[in-house]
Short mmCIF file of C-alpha atoms and ligand atoms in Angstrom, two decimals:
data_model
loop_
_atom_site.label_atom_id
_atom_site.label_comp_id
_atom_site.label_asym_id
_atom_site.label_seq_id
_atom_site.Cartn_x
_atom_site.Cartn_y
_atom_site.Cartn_z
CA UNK A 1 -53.23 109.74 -119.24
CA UNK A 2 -53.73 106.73 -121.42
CA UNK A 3 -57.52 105.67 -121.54
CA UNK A 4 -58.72 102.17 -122.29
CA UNK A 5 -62.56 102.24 -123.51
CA UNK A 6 -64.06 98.99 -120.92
CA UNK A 7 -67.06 98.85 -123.03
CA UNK A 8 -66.72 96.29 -125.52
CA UNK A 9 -67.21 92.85 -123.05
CA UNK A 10 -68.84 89.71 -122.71
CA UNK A 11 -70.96 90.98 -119.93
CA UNK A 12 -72.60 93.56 -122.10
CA UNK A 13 -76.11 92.73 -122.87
CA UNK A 14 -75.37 93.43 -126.55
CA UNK A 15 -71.90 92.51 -126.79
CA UNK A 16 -72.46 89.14 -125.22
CA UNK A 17 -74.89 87.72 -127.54
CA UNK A 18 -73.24 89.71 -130.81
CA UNK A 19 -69.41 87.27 -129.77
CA UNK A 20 -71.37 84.33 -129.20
CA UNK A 21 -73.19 84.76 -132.42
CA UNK A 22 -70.70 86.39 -134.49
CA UNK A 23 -72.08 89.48 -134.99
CA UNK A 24 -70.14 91.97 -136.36
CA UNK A 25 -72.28 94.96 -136.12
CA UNK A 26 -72.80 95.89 -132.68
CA UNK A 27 -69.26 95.09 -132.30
CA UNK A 28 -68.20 97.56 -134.51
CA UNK A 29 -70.88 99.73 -134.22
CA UNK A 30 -69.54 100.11 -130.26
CA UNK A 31 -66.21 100.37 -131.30
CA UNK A 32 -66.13 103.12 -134.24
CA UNK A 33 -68.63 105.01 -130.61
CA UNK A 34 -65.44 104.19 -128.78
CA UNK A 35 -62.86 105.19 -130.72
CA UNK A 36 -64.74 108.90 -131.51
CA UNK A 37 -64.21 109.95 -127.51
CA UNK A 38 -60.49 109.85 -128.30
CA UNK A 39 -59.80 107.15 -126.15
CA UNK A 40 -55.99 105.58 -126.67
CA UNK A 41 -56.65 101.63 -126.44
CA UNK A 42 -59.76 99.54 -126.80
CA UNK A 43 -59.95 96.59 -123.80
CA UNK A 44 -61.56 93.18 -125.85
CA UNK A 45 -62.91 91.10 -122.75
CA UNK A 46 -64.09 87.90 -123.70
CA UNK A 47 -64.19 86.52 -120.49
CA UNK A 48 -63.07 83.51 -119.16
CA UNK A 49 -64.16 81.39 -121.93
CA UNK A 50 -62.38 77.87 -122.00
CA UNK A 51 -63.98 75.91 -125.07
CA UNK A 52 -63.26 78.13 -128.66
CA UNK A 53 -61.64 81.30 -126.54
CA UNK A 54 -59.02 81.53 -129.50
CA UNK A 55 -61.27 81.44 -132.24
CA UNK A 56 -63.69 84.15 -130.44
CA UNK A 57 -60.38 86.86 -129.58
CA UNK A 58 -59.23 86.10 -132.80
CA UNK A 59 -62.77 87.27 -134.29
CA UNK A 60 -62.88 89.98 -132.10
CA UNK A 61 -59.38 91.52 -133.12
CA UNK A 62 -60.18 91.40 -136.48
CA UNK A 63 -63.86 92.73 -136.34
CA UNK A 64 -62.76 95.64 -134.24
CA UNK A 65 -59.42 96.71 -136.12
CA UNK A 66 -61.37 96.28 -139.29
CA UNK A 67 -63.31 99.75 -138.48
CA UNK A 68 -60.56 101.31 -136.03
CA UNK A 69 -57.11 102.09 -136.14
CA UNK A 70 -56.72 101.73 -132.20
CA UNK A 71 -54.45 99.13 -130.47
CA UNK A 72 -56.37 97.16 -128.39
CA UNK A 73 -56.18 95.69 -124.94
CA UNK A 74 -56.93 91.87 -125.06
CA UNK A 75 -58.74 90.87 -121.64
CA UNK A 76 -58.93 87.65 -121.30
CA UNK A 77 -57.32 84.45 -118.93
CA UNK A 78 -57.09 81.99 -121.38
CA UNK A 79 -53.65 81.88 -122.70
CA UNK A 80 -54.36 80.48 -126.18
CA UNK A 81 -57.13 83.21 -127.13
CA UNK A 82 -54.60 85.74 -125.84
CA UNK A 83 -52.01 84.22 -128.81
CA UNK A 84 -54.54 84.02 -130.90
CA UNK A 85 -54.83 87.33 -130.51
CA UNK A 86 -51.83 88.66 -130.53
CA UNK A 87 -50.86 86.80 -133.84
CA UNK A 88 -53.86 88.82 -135.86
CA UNK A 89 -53.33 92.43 -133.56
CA UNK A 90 -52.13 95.43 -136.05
CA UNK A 91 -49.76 97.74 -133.75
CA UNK A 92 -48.65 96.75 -130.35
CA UNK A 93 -51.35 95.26 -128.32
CA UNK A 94 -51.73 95.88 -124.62
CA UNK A 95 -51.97 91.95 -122.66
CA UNK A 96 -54.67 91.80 -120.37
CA UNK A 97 -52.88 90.32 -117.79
CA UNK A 98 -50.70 87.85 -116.91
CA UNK A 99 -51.13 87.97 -112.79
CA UNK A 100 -48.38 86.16 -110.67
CA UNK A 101 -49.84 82.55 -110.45
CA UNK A 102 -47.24 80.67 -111.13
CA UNK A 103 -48.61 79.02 -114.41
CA UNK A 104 -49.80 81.94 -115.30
CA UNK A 105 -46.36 83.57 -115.12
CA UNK A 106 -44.55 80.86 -117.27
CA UNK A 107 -47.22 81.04 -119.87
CA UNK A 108 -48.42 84.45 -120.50
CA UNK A 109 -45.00 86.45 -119.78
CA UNK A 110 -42.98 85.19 -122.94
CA UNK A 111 -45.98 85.95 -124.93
CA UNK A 112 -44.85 89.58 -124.48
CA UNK A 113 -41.38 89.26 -125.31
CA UNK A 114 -42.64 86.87 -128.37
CA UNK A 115 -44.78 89.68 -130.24
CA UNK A 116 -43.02 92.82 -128.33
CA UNK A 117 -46.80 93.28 -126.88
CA UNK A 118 -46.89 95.54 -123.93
CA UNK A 119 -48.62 93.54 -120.72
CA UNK A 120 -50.47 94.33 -117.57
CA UNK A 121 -48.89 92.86 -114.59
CA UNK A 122 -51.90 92.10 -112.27
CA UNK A 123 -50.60 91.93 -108.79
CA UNK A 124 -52.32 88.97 -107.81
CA UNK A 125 -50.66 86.50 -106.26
CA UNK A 126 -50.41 82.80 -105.72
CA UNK A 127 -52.51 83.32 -102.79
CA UNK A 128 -55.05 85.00 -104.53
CA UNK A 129 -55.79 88.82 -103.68
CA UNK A 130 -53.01 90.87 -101.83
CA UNK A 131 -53.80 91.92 -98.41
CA UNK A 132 -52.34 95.40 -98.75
CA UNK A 133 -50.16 97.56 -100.10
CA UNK A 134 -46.80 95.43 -99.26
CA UNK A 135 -48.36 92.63 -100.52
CA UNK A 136 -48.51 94.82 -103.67
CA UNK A 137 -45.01 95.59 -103.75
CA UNK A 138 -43.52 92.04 -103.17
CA UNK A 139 -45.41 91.17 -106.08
CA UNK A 140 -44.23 93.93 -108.43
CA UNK A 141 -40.57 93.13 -107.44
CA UNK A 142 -40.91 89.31 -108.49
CA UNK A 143 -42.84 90.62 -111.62
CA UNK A 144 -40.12 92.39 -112.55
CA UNK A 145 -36.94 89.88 -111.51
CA UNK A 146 -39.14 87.21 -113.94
CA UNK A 147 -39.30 90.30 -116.75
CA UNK A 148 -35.44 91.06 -116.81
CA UNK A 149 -34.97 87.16 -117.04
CA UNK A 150 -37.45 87.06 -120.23
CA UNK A 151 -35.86 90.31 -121.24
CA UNK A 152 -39.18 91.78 -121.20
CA UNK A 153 -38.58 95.81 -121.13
CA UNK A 154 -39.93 97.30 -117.87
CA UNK A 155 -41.36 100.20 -120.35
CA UNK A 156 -44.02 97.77 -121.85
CA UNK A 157 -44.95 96.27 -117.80
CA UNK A 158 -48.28 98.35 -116.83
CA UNK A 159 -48.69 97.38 -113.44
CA UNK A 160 -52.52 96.84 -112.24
CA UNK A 161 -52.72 96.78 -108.04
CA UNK A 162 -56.62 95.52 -108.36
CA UNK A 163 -59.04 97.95 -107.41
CA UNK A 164 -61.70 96.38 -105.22
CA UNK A 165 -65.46 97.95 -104.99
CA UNK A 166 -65.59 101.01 -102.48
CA UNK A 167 -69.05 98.99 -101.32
CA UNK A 168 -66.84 95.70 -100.32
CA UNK A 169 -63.53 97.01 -98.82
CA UNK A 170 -62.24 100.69 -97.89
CA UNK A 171 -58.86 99.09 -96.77
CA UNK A 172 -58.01 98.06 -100.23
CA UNK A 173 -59.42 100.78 -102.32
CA UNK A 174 -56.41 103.11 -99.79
CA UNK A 175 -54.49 100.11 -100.19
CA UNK A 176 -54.41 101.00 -103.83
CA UNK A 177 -53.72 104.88 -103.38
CA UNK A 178 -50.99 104.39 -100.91
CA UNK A 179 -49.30 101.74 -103.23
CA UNK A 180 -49.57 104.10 -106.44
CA UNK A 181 -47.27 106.08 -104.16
CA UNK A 182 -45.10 103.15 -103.84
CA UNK A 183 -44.46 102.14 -107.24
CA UNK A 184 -42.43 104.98 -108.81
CA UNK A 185 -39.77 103.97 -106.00
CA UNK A 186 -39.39 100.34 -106.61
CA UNK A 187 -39.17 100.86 -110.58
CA UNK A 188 -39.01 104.38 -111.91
CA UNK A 189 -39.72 103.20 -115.59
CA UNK A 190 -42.74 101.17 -114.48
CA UNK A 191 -46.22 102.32 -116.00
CA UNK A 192 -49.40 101.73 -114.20
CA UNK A 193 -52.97 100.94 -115.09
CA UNK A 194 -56.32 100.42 -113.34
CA UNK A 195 -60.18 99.17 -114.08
CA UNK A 196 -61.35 102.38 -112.91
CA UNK A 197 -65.38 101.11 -112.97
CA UNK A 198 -64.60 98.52 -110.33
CA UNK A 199 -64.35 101.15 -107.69
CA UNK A 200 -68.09 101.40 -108.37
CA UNK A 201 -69.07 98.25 -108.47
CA UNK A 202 -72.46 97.51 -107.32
CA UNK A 203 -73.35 101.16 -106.59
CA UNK A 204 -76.58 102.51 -108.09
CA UNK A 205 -75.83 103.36 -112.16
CA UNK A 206 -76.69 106.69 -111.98
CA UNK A 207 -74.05 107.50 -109.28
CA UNK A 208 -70.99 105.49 -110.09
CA UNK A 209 -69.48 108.20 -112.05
CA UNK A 210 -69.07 110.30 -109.04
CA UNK A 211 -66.72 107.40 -107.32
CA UNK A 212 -64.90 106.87 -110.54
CA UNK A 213 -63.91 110.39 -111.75
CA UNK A 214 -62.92 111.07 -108.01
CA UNK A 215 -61.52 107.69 -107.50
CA UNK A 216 -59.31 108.45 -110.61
CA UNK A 217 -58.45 112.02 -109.99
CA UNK A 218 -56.71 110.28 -106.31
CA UNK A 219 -54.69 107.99 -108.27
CA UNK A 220 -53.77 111.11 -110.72
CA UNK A 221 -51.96 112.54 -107.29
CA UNK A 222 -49.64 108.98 -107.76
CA UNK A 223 -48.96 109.80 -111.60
CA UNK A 224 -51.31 107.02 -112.79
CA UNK A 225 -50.28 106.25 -115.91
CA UNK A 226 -53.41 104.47 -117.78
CA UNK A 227 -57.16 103.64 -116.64
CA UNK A 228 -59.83 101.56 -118.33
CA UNK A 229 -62.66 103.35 -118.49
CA UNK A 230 -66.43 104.17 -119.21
CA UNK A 231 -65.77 105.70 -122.63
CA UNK A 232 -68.90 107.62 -122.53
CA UNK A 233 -68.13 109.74 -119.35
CA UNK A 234 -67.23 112.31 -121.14
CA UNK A 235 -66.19 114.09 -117.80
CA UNK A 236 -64.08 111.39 -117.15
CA UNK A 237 -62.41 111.62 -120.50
CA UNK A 238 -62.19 115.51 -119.43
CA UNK A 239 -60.45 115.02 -116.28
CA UNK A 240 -57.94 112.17 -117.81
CA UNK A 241 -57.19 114.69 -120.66
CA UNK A 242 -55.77 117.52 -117.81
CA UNK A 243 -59.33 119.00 -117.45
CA UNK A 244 -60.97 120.34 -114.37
CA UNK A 245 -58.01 121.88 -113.03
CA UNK A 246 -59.98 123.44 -109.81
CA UNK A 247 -61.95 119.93 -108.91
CA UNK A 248 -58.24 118.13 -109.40
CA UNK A 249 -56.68 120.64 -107.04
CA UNK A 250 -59.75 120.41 -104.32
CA UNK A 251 -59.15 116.22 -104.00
CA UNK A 252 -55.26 116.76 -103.56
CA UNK A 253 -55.79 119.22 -101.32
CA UNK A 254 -58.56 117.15 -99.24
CA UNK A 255 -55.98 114.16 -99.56
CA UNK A 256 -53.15 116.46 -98.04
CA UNK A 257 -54.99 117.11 -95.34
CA UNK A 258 -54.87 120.73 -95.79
CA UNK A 259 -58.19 122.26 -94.55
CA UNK A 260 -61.32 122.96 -96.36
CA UNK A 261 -64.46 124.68 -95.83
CA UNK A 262 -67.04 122.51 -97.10
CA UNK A 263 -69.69 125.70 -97.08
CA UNK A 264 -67.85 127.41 -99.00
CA UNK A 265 -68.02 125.37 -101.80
CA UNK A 266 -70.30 125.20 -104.73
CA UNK A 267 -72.46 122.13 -105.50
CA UNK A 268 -69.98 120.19 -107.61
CA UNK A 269 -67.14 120.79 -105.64
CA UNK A 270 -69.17 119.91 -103.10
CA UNK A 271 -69.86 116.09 -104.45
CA UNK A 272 -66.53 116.02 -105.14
CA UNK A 273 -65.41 116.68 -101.83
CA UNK A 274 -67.92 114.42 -99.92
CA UNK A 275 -67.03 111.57 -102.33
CA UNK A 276 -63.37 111.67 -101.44
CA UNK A 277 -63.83 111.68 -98.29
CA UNK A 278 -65.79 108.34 -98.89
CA UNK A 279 -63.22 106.96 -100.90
CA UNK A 280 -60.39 108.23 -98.29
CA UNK A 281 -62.55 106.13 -95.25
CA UNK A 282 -63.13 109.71 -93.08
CA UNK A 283 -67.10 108.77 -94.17
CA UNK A 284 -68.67 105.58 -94.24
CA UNK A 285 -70.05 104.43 -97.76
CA UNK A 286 -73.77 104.51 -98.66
CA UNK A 287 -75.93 104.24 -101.44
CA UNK A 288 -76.82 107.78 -100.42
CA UNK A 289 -73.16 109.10 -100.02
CA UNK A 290 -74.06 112.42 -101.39
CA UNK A 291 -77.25 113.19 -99.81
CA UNK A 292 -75.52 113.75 -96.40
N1 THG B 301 -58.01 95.25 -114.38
C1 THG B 301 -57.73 94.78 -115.61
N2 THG B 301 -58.67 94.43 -116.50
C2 THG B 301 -59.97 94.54 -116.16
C3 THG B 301 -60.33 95.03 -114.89
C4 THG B 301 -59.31 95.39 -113.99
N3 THG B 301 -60.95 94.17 -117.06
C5 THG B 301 -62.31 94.07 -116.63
C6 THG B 301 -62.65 95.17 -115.64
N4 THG B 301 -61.69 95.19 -114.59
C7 THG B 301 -62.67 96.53 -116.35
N5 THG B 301 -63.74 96.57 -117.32
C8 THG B 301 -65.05 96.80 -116.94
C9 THG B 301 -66.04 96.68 -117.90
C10 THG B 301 -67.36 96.94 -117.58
C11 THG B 301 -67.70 97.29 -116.30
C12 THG B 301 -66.73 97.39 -115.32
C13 THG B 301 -65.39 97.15 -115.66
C14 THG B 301 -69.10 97.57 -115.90
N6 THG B 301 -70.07 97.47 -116.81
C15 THG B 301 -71.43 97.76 -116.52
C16 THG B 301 -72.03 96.75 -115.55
O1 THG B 301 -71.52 95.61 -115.46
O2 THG B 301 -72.97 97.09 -114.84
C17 THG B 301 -72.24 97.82 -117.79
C18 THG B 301 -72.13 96.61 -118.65
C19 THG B 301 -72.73 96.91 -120.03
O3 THG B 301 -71.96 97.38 -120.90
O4 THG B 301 -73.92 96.66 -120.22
O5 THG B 301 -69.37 97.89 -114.77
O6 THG B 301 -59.54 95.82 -112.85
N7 THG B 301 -56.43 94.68 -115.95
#
């Protein structure tokens, strides 16, 4: 699987302050940290910034490929920082995202076919977030019909279904699973990507691992293609790389509904277990998920 270290973003208390004051150091500093887990792509999210976005991805691109070699993933909404960019990326970049709002369609789109950049369809919609997993796959379809006008290769679309926080909304976090099963039927060549840590998203920080290793592992089962991820969970990284073979074979079996005797199993199997059962909505999510 192709990984895509999250950890260089404007929300970041040292990341934030280091872009706004151009600050190379941390930047890099984080980055060389990054690229040393082996991860495949580095995601640059400056946010929604309106007033100097280009100037600020522009400096980002070229503080981070200064020290690393890696392509990065350029997360940002503002079309004009994303071509600012993509004019100073070495390698092919990764766009981070052009969604299906209409202007966002006309704009960002032909930046793709204009520097040969792959791009992250984000399947949201003109009304805003899809209500399920149809939703999800109207979308894709229209993604695609505007990509073979552009003649933008369906090889460089990685489509992104929006993972929503397990503690806000079990329908769409299955929404997701059961639309990774989808997606290799309505384009065979598409690729697929996720932000893994949303999944997680305002649970306690010493547990969100748990929900994002098994939240990934369940979207493994769908031949995910790429994640964003924490790039120091080194499990994670473990898991991604074709790792923990017995724990990956315990959640497919759990999701198959094949039986399984939760005594018998040892403590991390165990955590394992109860967390996919969380994520599958059989148990209702708690802070203290695990404890019961
Ligand atoms: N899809 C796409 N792009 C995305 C997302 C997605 N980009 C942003 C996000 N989702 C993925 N990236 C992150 C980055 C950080 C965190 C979560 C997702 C995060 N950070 C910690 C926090 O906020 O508590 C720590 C921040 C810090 O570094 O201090 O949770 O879904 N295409």
């Amino acid at each position: 699987m192709i990984c895509v270290a999250e950890n260089i973003n404007i929300m970041s208390k040292t990341i934030g302050p280091a872009i706004k004051e151009r600050n190379t150091k941390p930047i890099q500093e984080l980055a060389v940290k990054e690229a040393e887990r082996g991860v495949d792509y580095l995601d640059l999210n400056i946010g929604p910034t309106r007033k100097g976005g280009a100037e600020t991805m522009e400096w980002v691109v070229k503080t981070v490929q200064e020290v690393v070699e890696l392509p990065c993933s350029l997360d940002t909404t503002n079309v004009e920082a994303m071509e600012a960019g993509l004019k100073v990326h070495k390698g092919k970049a990764l766009i981070n995202s052009v969604s299906l709002q209409p202007d966002r369609l006309e704009k960002g789109l032909p930046l793709a076919k204009k520097y040969e950049a792959n791009v992250i369809a984000l399947l949201w919609g003109a009304e805003g977030m899809p209500r399920d997993e149809n939703e999800r796959a109207m979308h894709v379809v229209d993604f695609f019909q505007k990509a073979d006008e552009l003649g933008v290769p369906h090889s460089d679309i990685w489509v992104d279904p929006i993972v929503s926080p397990v503690s806000v909304e079990i329908n769409q976090v299955k929404a997701c699973v059961t639309f990774m099963s989808m997606l290799k039927e309505i384009s065979p060549e598409a690729k697929s990507i996720v932000g893994l840590s949303n999944i997680s998203n305002g649970t306690p920080d010493d547990l969100r691992h748990w929900l994002n290793k098994t939240y990934m592992i369940m979207l493994m089962k769908h031949e995910l293609y790429s994640a964003i991820v924490d790039a120091f969970d080194e499990e994670l990284l473990e898991i991604a790389r074709g790792g923990k073979k017995n724990i990956v074979e315990l959640i497919h079996k759990l999701m198959d509904g094949e039986s399984v005797d939760m005594g018998s199993l040892g403590e991390e199997e165990a955590k394992y277990a109860k967390t996919t059962r969380v994520l599958m909505g059989q148990s209702l999510y708690s802070h203290s998920w695990l404890e019961i």
